[in-house]
PDB file of C-alpha atoms in Angstrom:
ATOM      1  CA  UNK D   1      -1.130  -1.062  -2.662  1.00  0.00           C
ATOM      2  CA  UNK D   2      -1.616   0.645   0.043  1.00  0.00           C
ATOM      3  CA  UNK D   3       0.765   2.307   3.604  1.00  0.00           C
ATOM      4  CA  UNK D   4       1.956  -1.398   4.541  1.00  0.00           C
ATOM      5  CA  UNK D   5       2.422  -2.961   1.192  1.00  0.00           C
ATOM      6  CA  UNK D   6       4.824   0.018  -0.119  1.00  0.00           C
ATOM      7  CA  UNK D   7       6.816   0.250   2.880  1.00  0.00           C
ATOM      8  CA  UNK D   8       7.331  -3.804   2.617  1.00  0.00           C
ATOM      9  CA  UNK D   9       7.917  -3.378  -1.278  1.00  0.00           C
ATOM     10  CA  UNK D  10      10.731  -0.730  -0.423  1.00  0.00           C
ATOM     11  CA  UNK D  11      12.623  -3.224   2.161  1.00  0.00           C
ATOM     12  CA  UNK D  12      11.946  -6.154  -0.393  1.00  0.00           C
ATOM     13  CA  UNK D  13      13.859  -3.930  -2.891  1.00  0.00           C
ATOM     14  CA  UNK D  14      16.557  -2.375  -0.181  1.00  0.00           C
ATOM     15  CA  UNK D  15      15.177   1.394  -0.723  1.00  0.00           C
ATOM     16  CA  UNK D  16      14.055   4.364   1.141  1.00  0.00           C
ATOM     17  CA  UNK D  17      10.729   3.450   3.066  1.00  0.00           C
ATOM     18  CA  UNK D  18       9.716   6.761   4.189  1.00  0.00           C
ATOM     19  CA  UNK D  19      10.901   7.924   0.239  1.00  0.00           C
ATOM     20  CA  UNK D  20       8.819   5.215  -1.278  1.00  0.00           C
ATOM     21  CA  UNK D  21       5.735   6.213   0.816  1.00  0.00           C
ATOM     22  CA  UNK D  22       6.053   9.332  -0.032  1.00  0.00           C
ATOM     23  CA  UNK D  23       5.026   8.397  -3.083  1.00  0.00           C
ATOM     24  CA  UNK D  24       1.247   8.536  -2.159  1.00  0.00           C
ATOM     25  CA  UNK D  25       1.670  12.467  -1.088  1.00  0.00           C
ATOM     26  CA  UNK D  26       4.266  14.161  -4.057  1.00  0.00           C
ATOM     27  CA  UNK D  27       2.656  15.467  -6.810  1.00  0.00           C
ATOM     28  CA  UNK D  28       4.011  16.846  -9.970  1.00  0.00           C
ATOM     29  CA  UNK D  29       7.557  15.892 -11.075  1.00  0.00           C
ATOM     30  CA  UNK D  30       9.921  14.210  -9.556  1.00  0.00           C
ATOM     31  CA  UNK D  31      12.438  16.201 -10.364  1.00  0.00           C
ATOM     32  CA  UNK D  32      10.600  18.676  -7.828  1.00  0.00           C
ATOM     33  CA  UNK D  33      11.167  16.442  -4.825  1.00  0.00           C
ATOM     34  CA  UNK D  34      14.222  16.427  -2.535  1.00  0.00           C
ATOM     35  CA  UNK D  35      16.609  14.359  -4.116  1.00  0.00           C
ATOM     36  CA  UNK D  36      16.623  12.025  -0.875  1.00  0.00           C
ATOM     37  CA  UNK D  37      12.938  11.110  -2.176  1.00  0.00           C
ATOM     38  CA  UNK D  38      13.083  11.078  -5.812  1.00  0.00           C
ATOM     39  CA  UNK D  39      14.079   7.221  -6.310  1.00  0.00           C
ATOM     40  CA  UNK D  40      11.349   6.107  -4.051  1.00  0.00           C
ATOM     41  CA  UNK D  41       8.938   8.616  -5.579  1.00  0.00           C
ATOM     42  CA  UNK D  42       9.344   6.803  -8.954  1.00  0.00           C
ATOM     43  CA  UNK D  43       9.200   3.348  -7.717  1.00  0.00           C
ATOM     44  CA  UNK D  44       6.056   4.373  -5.848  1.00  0.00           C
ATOM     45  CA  UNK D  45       4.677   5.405  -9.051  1.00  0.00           C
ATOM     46  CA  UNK D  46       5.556   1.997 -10.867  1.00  0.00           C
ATOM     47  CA  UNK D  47       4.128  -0.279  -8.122  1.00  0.00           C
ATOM     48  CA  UNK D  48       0.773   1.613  -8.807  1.00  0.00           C
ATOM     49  CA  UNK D  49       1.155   1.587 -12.557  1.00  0.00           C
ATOM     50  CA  UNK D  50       1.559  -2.166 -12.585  1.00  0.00           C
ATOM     51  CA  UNK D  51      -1.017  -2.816 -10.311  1.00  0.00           C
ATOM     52  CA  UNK D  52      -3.631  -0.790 -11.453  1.00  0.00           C
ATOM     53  CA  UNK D  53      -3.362  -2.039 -15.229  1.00  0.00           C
ATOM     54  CA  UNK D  54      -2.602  -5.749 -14.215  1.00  0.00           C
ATOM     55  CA  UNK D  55      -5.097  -8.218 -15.351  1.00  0.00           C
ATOM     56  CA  UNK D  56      -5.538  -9.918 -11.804  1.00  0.00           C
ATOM     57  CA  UNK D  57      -6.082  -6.526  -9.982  1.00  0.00           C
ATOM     58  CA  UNK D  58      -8.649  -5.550 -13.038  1.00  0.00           C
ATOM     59  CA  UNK D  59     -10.596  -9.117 -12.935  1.00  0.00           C
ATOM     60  CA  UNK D  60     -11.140  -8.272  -8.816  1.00  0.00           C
ATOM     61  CA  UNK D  61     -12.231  -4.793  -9.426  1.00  0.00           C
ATOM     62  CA  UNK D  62     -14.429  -6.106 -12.024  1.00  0.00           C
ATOM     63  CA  UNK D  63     -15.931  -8.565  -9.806  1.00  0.00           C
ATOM     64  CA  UNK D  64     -16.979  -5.888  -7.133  1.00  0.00           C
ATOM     65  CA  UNK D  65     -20.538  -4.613  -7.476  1.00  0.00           C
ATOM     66  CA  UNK D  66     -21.373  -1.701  -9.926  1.00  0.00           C
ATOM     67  CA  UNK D  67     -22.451   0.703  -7.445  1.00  0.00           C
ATOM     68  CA  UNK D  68     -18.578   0.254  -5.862  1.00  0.00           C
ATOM     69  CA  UNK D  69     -16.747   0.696  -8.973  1.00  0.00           C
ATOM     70  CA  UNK D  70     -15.218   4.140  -8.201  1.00  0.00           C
ATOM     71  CA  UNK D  71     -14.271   2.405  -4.268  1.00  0.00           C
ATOM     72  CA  UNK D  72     -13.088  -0.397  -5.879  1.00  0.00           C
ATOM     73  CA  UNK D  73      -9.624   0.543  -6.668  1.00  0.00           C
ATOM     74  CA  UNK D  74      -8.684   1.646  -2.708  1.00  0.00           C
ATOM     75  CA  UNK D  75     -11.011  -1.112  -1.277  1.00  0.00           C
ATOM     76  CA  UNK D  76      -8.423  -3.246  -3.377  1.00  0.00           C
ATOM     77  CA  UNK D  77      -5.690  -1.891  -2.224  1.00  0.00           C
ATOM     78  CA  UNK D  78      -6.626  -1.734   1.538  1.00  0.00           C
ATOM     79  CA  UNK D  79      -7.607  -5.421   1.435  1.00  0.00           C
ATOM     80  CA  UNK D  80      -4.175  -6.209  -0.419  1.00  0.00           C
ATOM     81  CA  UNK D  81      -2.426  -4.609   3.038  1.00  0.00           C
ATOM     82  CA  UNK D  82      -4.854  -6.913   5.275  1.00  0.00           C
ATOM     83  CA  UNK D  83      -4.011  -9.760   3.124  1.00  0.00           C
ATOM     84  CA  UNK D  84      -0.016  -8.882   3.772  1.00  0.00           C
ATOM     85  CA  UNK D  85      -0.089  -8.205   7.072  1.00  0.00           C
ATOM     86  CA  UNK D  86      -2.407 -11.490   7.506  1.00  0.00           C
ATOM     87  CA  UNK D  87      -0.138 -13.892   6.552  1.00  0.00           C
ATOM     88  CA  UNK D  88       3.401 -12.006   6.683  1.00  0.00           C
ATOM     89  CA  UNK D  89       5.476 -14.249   7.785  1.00  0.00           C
ATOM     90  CA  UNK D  90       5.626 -16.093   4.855  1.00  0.00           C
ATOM     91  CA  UNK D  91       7.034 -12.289   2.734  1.00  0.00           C
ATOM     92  CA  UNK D  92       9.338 -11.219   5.741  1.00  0.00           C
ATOM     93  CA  UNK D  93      11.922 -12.456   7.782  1.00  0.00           C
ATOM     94  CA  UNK D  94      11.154  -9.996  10.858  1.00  0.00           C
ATOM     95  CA  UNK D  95       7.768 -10.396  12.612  1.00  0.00           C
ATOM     96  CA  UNK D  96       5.125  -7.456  11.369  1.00  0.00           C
ATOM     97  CA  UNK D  97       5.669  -5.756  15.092  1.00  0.00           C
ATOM     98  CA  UNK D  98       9.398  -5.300  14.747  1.00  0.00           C
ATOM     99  CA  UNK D  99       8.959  -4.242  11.185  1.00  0.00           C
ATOM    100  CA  UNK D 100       6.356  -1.630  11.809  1.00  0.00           C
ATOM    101  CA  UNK D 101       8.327  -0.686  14.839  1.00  0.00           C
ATOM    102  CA  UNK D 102      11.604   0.245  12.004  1.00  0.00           C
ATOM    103  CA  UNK D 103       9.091   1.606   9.598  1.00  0.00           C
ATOM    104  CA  UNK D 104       7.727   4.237  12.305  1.00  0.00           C
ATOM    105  CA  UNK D 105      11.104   4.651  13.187  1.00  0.00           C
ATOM    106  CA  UNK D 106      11.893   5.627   9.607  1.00  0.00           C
ATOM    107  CA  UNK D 107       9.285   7.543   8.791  1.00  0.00           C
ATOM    108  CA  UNK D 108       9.523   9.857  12.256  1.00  0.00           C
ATOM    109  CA  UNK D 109      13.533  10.607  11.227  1.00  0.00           C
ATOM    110  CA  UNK D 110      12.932  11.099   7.465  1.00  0.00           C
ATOM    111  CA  UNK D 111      13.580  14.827   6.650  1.00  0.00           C
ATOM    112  CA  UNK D 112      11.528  16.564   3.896  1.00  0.00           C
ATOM    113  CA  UNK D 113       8.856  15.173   3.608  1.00  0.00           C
ATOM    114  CA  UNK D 114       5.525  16.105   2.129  1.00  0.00           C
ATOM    115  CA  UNK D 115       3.252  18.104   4.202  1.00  0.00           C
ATOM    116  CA  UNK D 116       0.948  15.653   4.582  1.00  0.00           C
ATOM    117  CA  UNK D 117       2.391  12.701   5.084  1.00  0.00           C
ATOM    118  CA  UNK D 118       4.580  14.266   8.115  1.00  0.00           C
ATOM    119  CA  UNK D 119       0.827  15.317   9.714  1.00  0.00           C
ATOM    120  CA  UNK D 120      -0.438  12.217  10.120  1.00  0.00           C
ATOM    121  CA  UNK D 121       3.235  10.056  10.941  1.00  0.00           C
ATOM    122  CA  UNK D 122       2.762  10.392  14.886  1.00  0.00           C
ATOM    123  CA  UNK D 123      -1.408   9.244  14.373  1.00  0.00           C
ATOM    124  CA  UNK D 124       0.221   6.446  12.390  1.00  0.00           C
ATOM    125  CA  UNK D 125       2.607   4.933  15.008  1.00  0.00           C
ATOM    126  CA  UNK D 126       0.168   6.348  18.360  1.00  0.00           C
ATOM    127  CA  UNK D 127      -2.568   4.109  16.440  1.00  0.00           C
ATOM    128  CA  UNK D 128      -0.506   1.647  15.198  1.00  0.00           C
ATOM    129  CA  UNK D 129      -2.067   1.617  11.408  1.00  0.00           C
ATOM    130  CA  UNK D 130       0.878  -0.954  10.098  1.00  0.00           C
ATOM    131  CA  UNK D 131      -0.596  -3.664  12.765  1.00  0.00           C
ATOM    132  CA  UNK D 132      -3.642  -2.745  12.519  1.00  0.00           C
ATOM    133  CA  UNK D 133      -4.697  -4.403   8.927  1.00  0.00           C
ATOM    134  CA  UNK D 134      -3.334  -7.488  10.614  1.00  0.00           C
ATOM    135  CA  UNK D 135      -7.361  -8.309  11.853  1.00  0.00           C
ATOM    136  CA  UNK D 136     -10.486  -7.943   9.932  1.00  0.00           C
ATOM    137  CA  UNK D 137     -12.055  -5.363  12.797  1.00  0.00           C
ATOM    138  CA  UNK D 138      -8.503  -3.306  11.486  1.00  0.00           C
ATOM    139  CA  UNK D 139      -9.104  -3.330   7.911  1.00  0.00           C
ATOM    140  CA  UNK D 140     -13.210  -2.166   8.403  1.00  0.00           C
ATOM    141  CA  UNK D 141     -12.388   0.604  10.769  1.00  0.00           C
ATOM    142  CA  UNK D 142      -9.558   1.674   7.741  1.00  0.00           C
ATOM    143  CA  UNK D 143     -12.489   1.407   5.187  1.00  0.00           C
ATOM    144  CA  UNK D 144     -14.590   3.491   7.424  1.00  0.00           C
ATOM    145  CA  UNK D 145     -11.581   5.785   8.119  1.00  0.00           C
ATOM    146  CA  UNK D 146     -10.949   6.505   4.292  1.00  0.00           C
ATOM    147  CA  UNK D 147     -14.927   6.668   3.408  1.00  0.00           C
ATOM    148  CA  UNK D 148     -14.968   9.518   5.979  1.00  0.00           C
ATOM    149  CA  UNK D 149     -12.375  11.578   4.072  1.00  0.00           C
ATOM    150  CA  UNK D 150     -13.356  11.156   0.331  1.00  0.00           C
ATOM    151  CA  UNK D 151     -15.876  14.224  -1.367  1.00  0.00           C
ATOM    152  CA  UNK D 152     -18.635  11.602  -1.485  1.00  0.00           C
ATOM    153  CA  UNK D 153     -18.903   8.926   1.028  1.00  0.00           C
ATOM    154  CA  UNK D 154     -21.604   7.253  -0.120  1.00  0.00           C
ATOM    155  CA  UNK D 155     -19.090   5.602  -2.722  1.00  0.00           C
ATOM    156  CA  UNK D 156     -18.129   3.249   0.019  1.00  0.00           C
ATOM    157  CA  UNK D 157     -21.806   1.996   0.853  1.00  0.00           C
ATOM    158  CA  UNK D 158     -21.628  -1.622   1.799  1.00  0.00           C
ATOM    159  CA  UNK D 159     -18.103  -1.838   1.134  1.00  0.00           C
ATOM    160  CA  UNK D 160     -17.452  -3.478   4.299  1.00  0.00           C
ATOM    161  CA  UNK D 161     -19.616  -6.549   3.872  1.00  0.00           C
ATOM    162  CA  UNK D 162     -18.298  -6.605   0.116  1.00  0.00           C
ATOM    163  CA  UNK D 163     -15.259  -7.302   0.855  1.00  0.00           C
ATOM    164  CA  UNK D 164     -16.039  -9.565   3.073  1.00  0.00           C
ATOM    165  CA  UNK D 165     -18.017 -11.580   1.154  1.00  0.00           C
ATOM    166  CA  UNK D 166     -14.890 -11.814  -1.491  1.00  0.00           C
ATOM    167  CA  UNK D 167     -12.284 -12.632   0.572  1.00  0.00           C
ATOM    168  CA  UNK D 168     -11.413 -15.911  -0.748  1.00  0.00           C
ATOM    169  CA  UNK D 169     -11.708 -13.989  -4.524  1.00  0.00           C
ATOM    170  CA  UNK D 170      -9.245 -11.016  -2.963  1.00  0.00           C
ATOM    171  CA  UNK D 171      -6.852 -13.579  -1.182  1.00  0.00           C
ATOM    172  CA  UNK D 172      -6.423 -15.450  -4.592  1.00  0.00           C
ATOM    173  CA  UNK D 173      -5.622 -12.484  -6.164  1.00  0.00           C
ATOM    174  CA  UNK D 174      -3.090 -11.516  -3.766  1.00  0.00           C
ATOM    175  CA  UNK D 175      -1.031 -13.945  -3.185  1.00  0.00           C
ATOM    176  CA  UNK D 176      -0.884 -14.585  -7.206  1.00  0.00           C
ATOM    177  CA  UNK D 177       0.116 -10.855  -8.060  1.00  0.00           C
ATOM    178  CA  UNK D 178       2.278 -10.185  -4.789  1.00  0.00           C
ATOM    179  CA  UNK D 179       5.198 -12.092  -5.300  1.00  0.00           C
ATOM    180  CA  UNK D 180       5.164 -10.815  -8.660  1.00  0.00           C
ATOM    181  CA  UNK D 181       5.298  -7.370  -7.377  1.00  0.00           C
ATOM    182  CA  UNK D 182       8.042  -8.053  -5.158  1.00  0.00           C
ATOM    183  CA  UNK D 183      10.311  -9.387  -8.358  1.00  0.00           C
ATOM    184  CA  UNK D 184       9.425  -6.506  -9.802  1.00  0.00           C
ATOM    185  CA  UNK D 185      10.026  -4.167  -7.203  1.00  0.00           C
ATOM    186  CA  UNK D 186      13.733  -5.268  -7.451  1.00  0.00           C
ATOM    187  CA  UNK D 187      13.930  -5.022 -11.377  1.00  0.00           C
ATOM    188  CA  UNK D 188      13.060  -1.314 -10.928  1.00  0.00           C
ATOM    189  CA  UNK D 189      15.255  -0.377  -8.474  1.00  0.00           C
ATOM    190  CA  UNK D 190      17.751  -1.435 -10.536  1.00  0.00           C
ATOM    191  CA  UNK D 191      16.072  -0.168 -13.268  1.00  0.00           C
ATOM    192  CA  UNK D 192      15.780   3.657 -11.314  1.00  0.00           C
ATOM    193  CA  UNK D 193      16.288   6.364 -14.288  1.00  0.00           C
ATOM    194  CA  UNK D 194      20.269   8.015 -13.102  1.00  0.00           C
ATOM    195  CA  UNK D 195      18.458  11.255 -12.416  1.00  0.00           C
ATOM    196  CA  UNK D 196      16.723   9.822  -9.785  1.00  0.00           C
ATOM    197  CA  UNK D 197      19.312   8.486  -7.750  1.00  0.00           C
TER     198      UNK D 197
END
């Protein structure tokens, strides 16, 4: 899962959003995180367990082509957040402007953050990432954004017509494993170990 997915799994569950995307940028222990964070930390680190050993997710990567095996994963998870923001109104009450609009808002008052997600928090909301997986042109120029910042770009060759081409294969997928994700992300929170909270 990537940014959209994790905020939206974090207001399924009634948690932090800025904590639980933090989760993408704290290393190490938890217990080495501001306390504010920790509980969101952890669940960020389930909703990546699950999905990365799930059979559904593994079937897709499977299906990519060899020579996009190591993209797979994040191609995955970028084209999960396209799928969601695609057809959100049937896994949120609020249309995906408004909620981006309170995730932004989150994310810009959120003390103590890691380093690097508070660098890039005013790019997110100036280019409007959350809406931005909503269209196809969106989730190619993300693709092209992440291939630029990875030790070997040439990982990502033809990733964008890849994914196009299995769209129907990566929509399946999603919508199957989602809603499971979202029971889940409930279970855990109540489920958070008492040191975190």
């Amino acid at each position: 899962m990537n940014f959209l997915a994790h905020l939206h799994l974090a207001d399924n569950s009634k948690t932090n959003l800025a904590a639980n995307l933090a989760g993408d940028f704290a290393k190490g222990n938890i217990a080495d995180h501001p306390k504010a964070l920790q509980q969101g930390i952890w669940l960020h680190r389930q909703i990546d367990i699950l999905t990365d050993s799930h059979e559904l997710t593994k079937e897709l990567k499977a299906a990519f082509p060899k020579t996009l095996q190591r993209a797979a994963p994040i191609l995955i998870d970028l084209s999960f957040d396209h799928m969601l923001a695609k057809y959100w109104e049937e896994y949120h009450h609020l249309p995906l402007t408004d909620f981006a609009q309170q995730a932004y808002q989150a994310l810009s008052s959120a003390e103590e953050l890691p380093g690097k997600l508070s660098d890039i928090i005013m790019r997110m909301q100036q280019e409007n990432w959350l809406i931005a997986y909503e269209s196809r042109e969106g989730l190619n120029q993300t693709i092209q954004a992440v291939s630029r910042r990875v030790s070997k770009p040439e990982i990502f060759d033809g990733a964008i017509d890849t994914v196009k081409r299995m769209d129907t294969e990566i929509e399946i997928a999603f919508r199957t494993f989602y809603p499971q994700l979202m029971a889940y992300s409930r279970i855990w929170t109540r489920q958070t170990p008492p040191e975190y909270l």
